[in-house]
Amino acid sequence: MYHSVGDCSDDPYRITVTPDRLDRQLGWLRRRGLRGVSVAALIAARARGEDRGLVGLTFDDGYADFVEAALPVLRRHGCGATLFVLPGRLGGDNSWDPLGPRKRLLTADGIRKAADQGVEIGSHGLTHVDLTKADDVTLTVETVESRAALAELTGAPVAGFCYPYGAIDRRAADAVRDAGYAYACAIDPGTLSGPYALPRLHIGQNDTAVRLLLKYRLHGLRRRAVEGV
């Protein structure tokens, strides 16, 4: 799980990695015979029994620096990814982070450019709302309307959803399923499992080769196998 790729000198939420660090991290994967792919590609490969050596790469929030800084690194390493964006905040910024710094979000053209480069586009909700605290109307808007908006923007079906803040409960997962998504990513979904509660590992600027190896090994011990995928 990545977020922003750029200058991380002011990064109170630890959401940023530099392009050089991303390059080193993807190089670490490739040297071990692993390749980053979109979540949709990973799930499809697993269904065919061909997922060995594949790692799902995700980028949350849809920062403008994805196209500017992340895409060239992904291409250099022959990796794919899923980009979770906010169609209700096109060209805006991350105003939900009170401590800042303000980071630009992708415009519609930026999202289409990423899609044209083979990046899977998924929904991060419409406006980055905690679904576990949303009323019924907001829950529907954030899941159903965001999917419809992205399908219109990209001209392609939208299979994936990512819970803002990683916040998930059974009600939110059911809403995502009912909105027509094929899968949804959380961070640590607790007791929930299955295609609408996929766990992920946060990757940050401090994750060197040693830390990556520890995270890679410990994640398998900490999380049981996801059922139904």
mmCIF file of C-alpha atoms in Angstrom:
data_model
loop_
_atom_site.group_PDB
_atom_site.id
_atom_site.type_symbol
_atom_site.label_atom_id
_atom_site.label_comp_id
_atom_site.label_asym_id
_atom_site.label_seq_id
_atom_site.Cartn_x
_atom_site.Cartn_y
_atom_site.Cartn_z
ATOM 1 C CA MET A 1 0.000 0.000 0.000
ATOM 2 C CA TYR A 2 1.477 3.282 -1.221
ATOM 3 C CA HIS A 3 0.072 6.795 -1.306
ATOM 4 C CA SER A 4 2.163 9.724 -2.547
ATOM 5 C CA VAL A 5 5.489 9.605 -4.409
ATOM 6 C CA GLY A 6 7.544 12.780 -4.086
ATOM 7 C CA ASP A 7 9.174 15.037 -1.498
ATOM 8 C CA CYS A 8 8.757 13.526 1.968
ATOM 9 C CA SER A 9 10.549 16.212 4.014
ATOM 10 C CA ASP A 10 7.172 17.296 5.453
ATOM 11 C CA ASP A 11 5.231 14.069 5.938
ATOM 12 C CA PRO A 12 3.413 13.859 9.308
ATOM 13 C CA TYR A 13 1.208 10.949 8.210
ATOM 14 C CA ARG A 14 4.072 8.964 6.613
ATOM 15 C CA ILE A 15 2.201 8.697 3.316
ATOM 16 C CA THR A 16 5.078 9.655 1.002
ATOM 17 C CA VAL A 17 8.024 7.832 -0.508
ATOM 18 C CA THR A 18 10.566 9.458 -2.792
ATOM 19 C CA PRO A 19 10.866 8.230 -6.386
ATOM 20 C CA ASP A 20 14.325 6.900 -5.527
ATOM 21 C CA ARG A 21 12.971 4.899 -2.570
ATOM 22 C CA LEU A 22 10.141 3.480 -4.697
ATOM 23 C CA ASP A 23 12.723 2.518 -7.309
ATOM 24 C CA ARG A 24 14.787 0.673 -4.691
ATOM 25 C CA GLN A 25 11.723 -1.063 -3.222
ATOM 26 C CA LEU A 26 10.503 -2.303 -6.600
ATOM 27 C CA GLY A 27 14.051 -3.365 -7.397
ATOM 28 C CA TRP A 28 14.034 -5.388 -4.172
ATOM 29 C CA LEU A 29 10.883 -7.177 -5.356
ATOM 30 C CA ARG A 30 12.258 -7.880 -8.805
ATOM 31 C CA ARG A 31 15.542 -9.269 -7.498
ATOM 32 C CA ARG A 32 13.527 -11.823 -5.545
ATOM 33 C CA GLY A 33 11.580 -12.952 -8.569
ATOM 34 C CA LEU A 34 8.487 -10.957 -7.601
ATOM 35 C CA ARG A 35 6.526 -8.602 -9.845
ATOM 36 C CA GLY A 36 4.031 -5.921 -8.908
ATOM 37 C CA VAL A 37 0.603 -6.104 -10.561
ATOM 38 C CA SER A 38 -2.834 -4.584 -10.089
ATOM 39 C CA VAL A 39 -5.146 -6.146 -7.524
ATOM 40 C CA ALA A 40 -7.564 -7.208 -10.258
ATOM 41 C CA ALA A 41 -4.735 -8.962 -12.103
ATOM 42 C CA LEU A 42 -3.571 -10.637 -8.890
ATOM 43 C CA ILE A 43 -7.063 -11.945 -8.083
ATOM 44 C CA ALA A 44 -7.559 -13.218 -11.645
ATOM 45 C CA ALA A 45 -4.165 -14.936 -11.590
ATOM 46 C CA ARG A 46 -4.937 -16.551 -8.263
ATOM 47 C CA ALA A 47 -8.207 -17.927 -9.624
ATOM 48 C CA ARG A 48 -6.174 -19.607 -12.400
ATOM 49 C CA GLY A 49 -3.572 -20.873 -9.951
ATOM 50 C CA GLU A 50 -0.950 -18.637 -11.573
ATOM 51 C CA ASP A 51 -0.327 -16.049 -8.841
ATOM 52 C CA ARG A 52 3.080 -17.320 -7.746
ATOM 53 C CA GLY A 53 5.590 -14.449 -7.770
ATOM 54 C CA LEU A 54 2.941 -11.720 -8.065
ATOM 55 C CA VAL A 55 2.443 -8.901 -5.566
ATOM 56 C CA GLY A 56 -0.481 -6.470 -5.649
ATOM 57 C CA LEU A 57 0.623 -2.820 -5.646
ATOM 58 C CA THR A 58 -1.857 -0.118 -4.658
ATOM 59 C CA PHE A 59 -1.660 3.672 -4.526
ATOM 60 C CA ASP A 60 -4.368 5.410 -2.462
ATOM 61 C CA ASP A 61 -5.941 8.874 -2.805
ATOM 62 C CA GLY A 62 -4.999 9.563 -6.429
ATOM 63 C CA TYR A 63 -2.236 12.106 -5.921
ATOM 64 C CA ALA A 64 -1.086 14.009 -9.009
ATOM 65 C CA ASP A 65 2.458 12.861 -8.362
ATOM 66 C CA PHE A 66 1.454 9.315 -9.326
ATOM 67 C CA VAL A 67 1.604 10.209 -13.008
ATOM 68 C CA GLU A 68 4.613 12.480 -12.585
ATOM 69 C CA ALA A 69 6.777 10.301 -10.333
ATOM 70 C CA ALA A 70 5.374 6.797 -9.779
ATOM 71 C CA LEU A 71 4.433 5.769 -13.311
ATOM 72 C CA PRO A 72 7.958 6.082 -14.737
ATOM 73 C CA VAL A 73 9.334 3.887 -11.922
ATOM 74 C CA LEU A 74 6.613 1.277 -12.388
ATOM 75 C CA ARG A 75 7.323 1.134 -16.123
ATOM 76 C CA ARG A 76 11.067 0.836 -15.522
ATOM 77 C CA HIS A 77 10.503 -2.281 -13.423
ATOM 78 C CA GLY A 78 7.773 -3.773 -15.609
ATOM 79 C CA CYS A 79 5.200 -3.492 -12.816
ATOM 80 C CA GLY A 80 1.489 -2.790 -12.830
ATOM 81 C CA ALA A 81 -0.604 -1.262 -10.047
ATOM 82 C CA THR A 82 -4.049 -0.223 -8.900
ATOM 83 C CA LEU A 83 -4.693 3.486 -8.367
ATOM 84 C CA PHE A 84 -7.584 4.306 -6.024
ATOM 85 C CA VAL A 85 -8.962 7.775 -6.795
ATOM 86 C CA LEU A 86 -11.632 10.223 -5.597
ATOM 87 C CA PRO A 87 -13.877 11.338 -8.480
ATOM 88 C CA GLY A 88 -15.580 13.879 -6.217
ATOM 89 C CA ARG A 89 -12.289 15.739 -5.628
ATOM 90 C CA LEU A 90 -10.779 15.883 -9.122
ATOM 91 C CA GLY A 91 -7.981 18.442 -9.222
ATOM 92 C CA GLY A 92 -8.434 19.182 -5.518
ATOM 93 C CA ASP A 93 -6.181 18.330 -2.608
ATOM 94 C CA ASN A 94 -5.988 16.176 0.525
ATOM 95 C CA SER A 95 -8.022 18.495 2.751
ATOM 96 C CA TRP A 96 -8.972 15.534 4.965
ATOM 97 C CA ASP A 97 -5.412 15.584 6.394
ATOM 98 C CA PRO A 98 -5.533 18.445 8.947
ATOM 99 C CA LEU A 99 -1.773 18.527 9.490
ATOM 100 C CA GLY A 100 -1.016 18.829 5.779
ATOM 101 C CA PRO A 101 0.962 19.353 3.711
ATOM 102 C CA ARG A 102 -1.514 19.999 0.909
ATOM 103 C CA LYS A 103 -0.957 17.635 -2.018
ATOM 104 C CA ARG A 104 -2.608 17.979 -5.403
ATOM 105 C CA LEU A 105 -4.969 15.258 -6.600
ATOM 106 C CA LEU A 106 -5.255 14.010 -10.138
ATOM 107 C CA THR A 107 -7.554 15.685 -12.630
ATOM 108 C CA ALA A 108 -9.782 13.665 -14.944
ATOM 109 C CA ASP A 109 -7.088 13.889 -17.624
ATOM 110 C CA GLY A 110 -4.482 12.576 -15.190
ATOM 111 C CA ILE A 111 -6.616 9.588 -14.286
ATOM 112 C CA ARG A 112 -7.210 8.810 -17.948
ATOM 113 C CA LYS A 113 -3.474 9.073 -18.599
ATOM 114 C CA ALA A 114 -2.785 6.513 -15.857
ATOM 115 C CA ALA A 115 -5.488 4.213 -17.252
ATOM 116 C CA ASP A 116 -4.032 4.524 -20.751
ATOM 117 C CA GLN A 117 -0.695 3.306 -19.315
ATOM 118 C CA GLY A 118 -2.387 0.101 -18.116
ATOM 119 C CA VAL A 119 -2.969 1.137 -14.489
ATOM 120 C CA GLU A 120 -6.148 -0.251 -12.947
ATOM 121 C CA ILE A 121 -8.392 2.584 -11.719
ATOM 122 C CA GLY A 122 -10.416 1.865 -8.578
ATOM 123 C CA SER A 123 -12.609 3.944 -6.302
ATOM 124 C CA HIS A 124 -11.514 5.391 -2.969
ATOM 125 C CA GLY A 125 -15.031 6.663 -2.448
ATOM 126 C CA LEU A 126 -16.342 9.921 -3.830
ATOM 127 C CA THR A 127 -14.812 12.366 -1.327
ATOM 128 C CA HIS A 128 -12.752 10.339 1.216
ATOM 129 C CA VAL A 129 -15.375 9.710 3.905
ATOM 130 C CA ASP A 130 -15.047 7.169 6.715
ATOM 131 C CA LEU A 131 -17.738 4.694 5.658
ATOM 132 C CA THR A 132 -18.054 3.231 9.140
ATOM 133 C CA LYS A 133 -19.392 6.622 10.320
ATOM 134 C CA ALA A 134 -21.516 7.462 7.275
ATOM 135 C CA ASP A 135 -25.321 7.543 7.216
ATOM 136 C CA ASP A 136 -27.172 5.386 4.693
ATOM 137 C CA VAL A 137 -27.446 8.089 2.030
ATOM 138 C CA THR A 138 -23.760 9.018 2.250
ATOM 139 C CA LEU A 139 -22.780 5.365 2.174
ATOM 140 C CA THR A 140 -24.669 4.880 -1.089
ATOM 141 C CA VAL A 141 -23.283 8.059 -2.650
ATOM 142 C CA GLU A 142 -19.680 7.218 -1.746
ATOM 143 C CA THR A 143 -19.871 3.708 -3.177
ATOM 144 C CA VAL A 144 -22.444 3.702 -5.994
ATOM 145 C CA GLU A 145 -21.933 7.198 -7.394
ATOM 146 C CA SER A 146 -18.142 7.043 -7.268
ATOM 147 C CA ARG A 147 -18.166 3.824 -9.287
ATOM 148 C CA ALA A 148 -20.518 5.288 -11.883
ATOM 149 C CA ALA A 149 -18.458 8.479 -12.153
ATOM 150 C CA LEU A 150 -15.219 6.580 -12.707
ATOM 151 C CA ALA A 151 -16.776 4.251 -15.262
ATOM 152 C CA GLU A 152 -17.926 7.298 -17.223
ATOM 153 C CA LEU A 153 -14.550 9.007 -16.846
ATOM 154 C CA THR A 154 -12.442 6.038 -17.962
ATOM 155 C CA GLY A 155 -14.898 4.267 -20.242
ATOM 156 C CA ALA A 156 -14.180 1.002 -18.441
ATOM 157 C CA PRO A 157 -15.826 -1.025 -15.662
ATOM 158 C CA VAL A 158 -14.598 -0.324 -12.123
ATOM 159 C CA ALA A 159 -13.929 -3.505 -10.152
ATOM 160 C CA GLY A 160 -12.050 -2.289 -7.085
ATOM 161 C CA PHE A 161 -12.803 -0.191 -4.026
ATOM 162 C CA CYS A 162 -10.519 1.001 -1.233
ATOM 163 C CA TYR A 163 -11.910 2.023 2.181
ATOM 164 C CA PRO A 164 -10.865 5.570 3.140
ATOM 165 C CA TYR A 165 -8.621 5.554 6.223
ATOM 166 C CA GLY A 166 -8.691 1.754 5.929
ATOM 167 C CA ALA A 167 -11.862 1.889 8.048
ATOM 168 C CA ILE A 168 -14.101 -1.118 7.540
ATOM 169 C CA ASP A 169 -17.007 -2.860 9.214
ATOM 170 C CA ARG A 170 -19.597 -5.355 7.993
ATOM 171 C CA ARG A 171 -22.049 -2.622 6.960
ATOM 172 C CA ALA A 172 -19.438 -0.848 4.825
ATOM 173 C CA ALA A 173 -18.296 -4.104 3.228
ATOM 174 C CA ASP A 174 -21.894 -5.038 2.382
ATOM 175 C CA ALA A 175 -22.469 -1.609 0.811
ATOM 176 C CA VAL A 176 -19.385 -2.000 -1.382
ATOM 177 C CA ARG A 177 -20.484 -5.454 -2.492
ATOM 178 C CA ASP A 178 -24.017 -4.231 -3.217
ATOM 179 C CA ALA A 179 -22.613 -1.337 -5.283
ATOM 180 C CA GLY A 180 -21.252 -3.892 -7.738
ATOM 181 C CA TYR A 181 -17.538 -3.931 -6.960
ATOM 182 C CA ALA A 182 -15.676 -7.217 -7.322
ATOM 183 C CA TYR A 183 -13.274 -6.606 -4.425
ATOM 184 C CA ALA A 184 -12.280 -4.047 -1.797
ATOM 185 C CA CYS A 185 -9.007 -3.265 -0.027
ATOM 186 C CA ALA A 186 -8.654 -2.378 3.642
ATOM 187 C CA ILE A 187 -5.479 -2.188 5.744
ATOM 188 C CA ASP A 188 -6.021 -4.551 8.645
ATOM 189 C CA PRO A 189 -9.673 -5.689 8.479
ATOM 190 C CA GLY A 190 -9.572 -7.519 11.808
ATOM 191 C CA THR A 191 -11.915 -10.490 11.868
ATOM 192 C CA LEU A 192 -13.427 -9.697 8.469
ATOM 193 C CA SER A 193 -12.157 -11.710 5.534
ATOM 194 C CA GLY A 194 -12.961 -12.373 1.910
ATOM 195 C CA PRO A 195 -12.800 -10.352 -1.317
ATOM 196 C CA TYR A 196 -14.337 -7.245 0.299
ATOM 197 C CA ALA A 197 -11.832 -7.135 3.163
ATOM 198 C CA LEU A 198 -8.419 -7.601 1.563
ATOM 199 C CA PRO A 199 -5.538 -6.739 3.947
ATOM 200 C CA ARG A 200 -2.521 -4.723 2.823
ATOM 201 C CA LEU A 201 0.908 -3.746 4.098
ATOM 202 C CA HIS A 202 1.756 -0.047 4.449
ATOM 203 C CA ILE A 203 5.026 0.764 2.676
ATOM 204 C CA GLY A 204 6.829 3.977 3.575
ATOM 205 C CA GLN A 205 10.031 5.929 3.150
ATOM 206 C CA ASN A 206 11.757 4.087 6.006
ATOM 207 C CA ASP A 207 11.205 0.665 4.483
ATOM 208 C CA THR A 208 14.666 -0.446 3.449
ATOM 209 C CA ALA A 209 15.544 -3.961 2.286
ATOM 210 C CA VAL A 210 15.685 -5.323 5.846
ATOM 211 C CA ARG A 211 12.342 -3.800 6.843
ATOM 212 C CA LEU A 212 10.704 -5.032 3.638
ATOM 213 C CA LEU A 213 11.900 -8.556 4.313
ATOM 214 C CA LEU A 214 10.525 -8.457 7.868
ATOM 215 C CA LYS A 215 7.172 -7.069 6.725
ATOM 216 C CA TYR A 216 6.943 -9.644 3.959
ATOM 217 C CA ARG A 217 7.536 -12.532 6.346
ATOM 218 C CA LEU A 218 5.587 -11.261 9.349
ATOM 219 C CA HIS A 219 2.490 -10.408 7.304
ATOM 220 C CA GLY A 220 1.960 -14.066 6.498
ATOM 221 C CA LEU A 221 2.111 -14.923 10.182
ATOM 222 C CA ARG A 222 -0.114 -12.047 11.284
ATOM 223 C CA ARG A 223 -2.885 -12.518 8.721
ATOM 224 C CA ARG A 224 -4.664 -15.783 8.046
ATOM 225 C CA ALA A 225 -5.339 -16.710 4.438
ATOM 226 C CA VAL A 226 -8.115 -14.632 2.880
ATOM 227 C CA GLU A 227 -11.160 -16.771 2.329
ATOM 228 C CA GLY A 228 -13.173 -16.621 -0.867
ATOM 229 C CA VAL A 229 -10.419 -15.191 -3.117
#
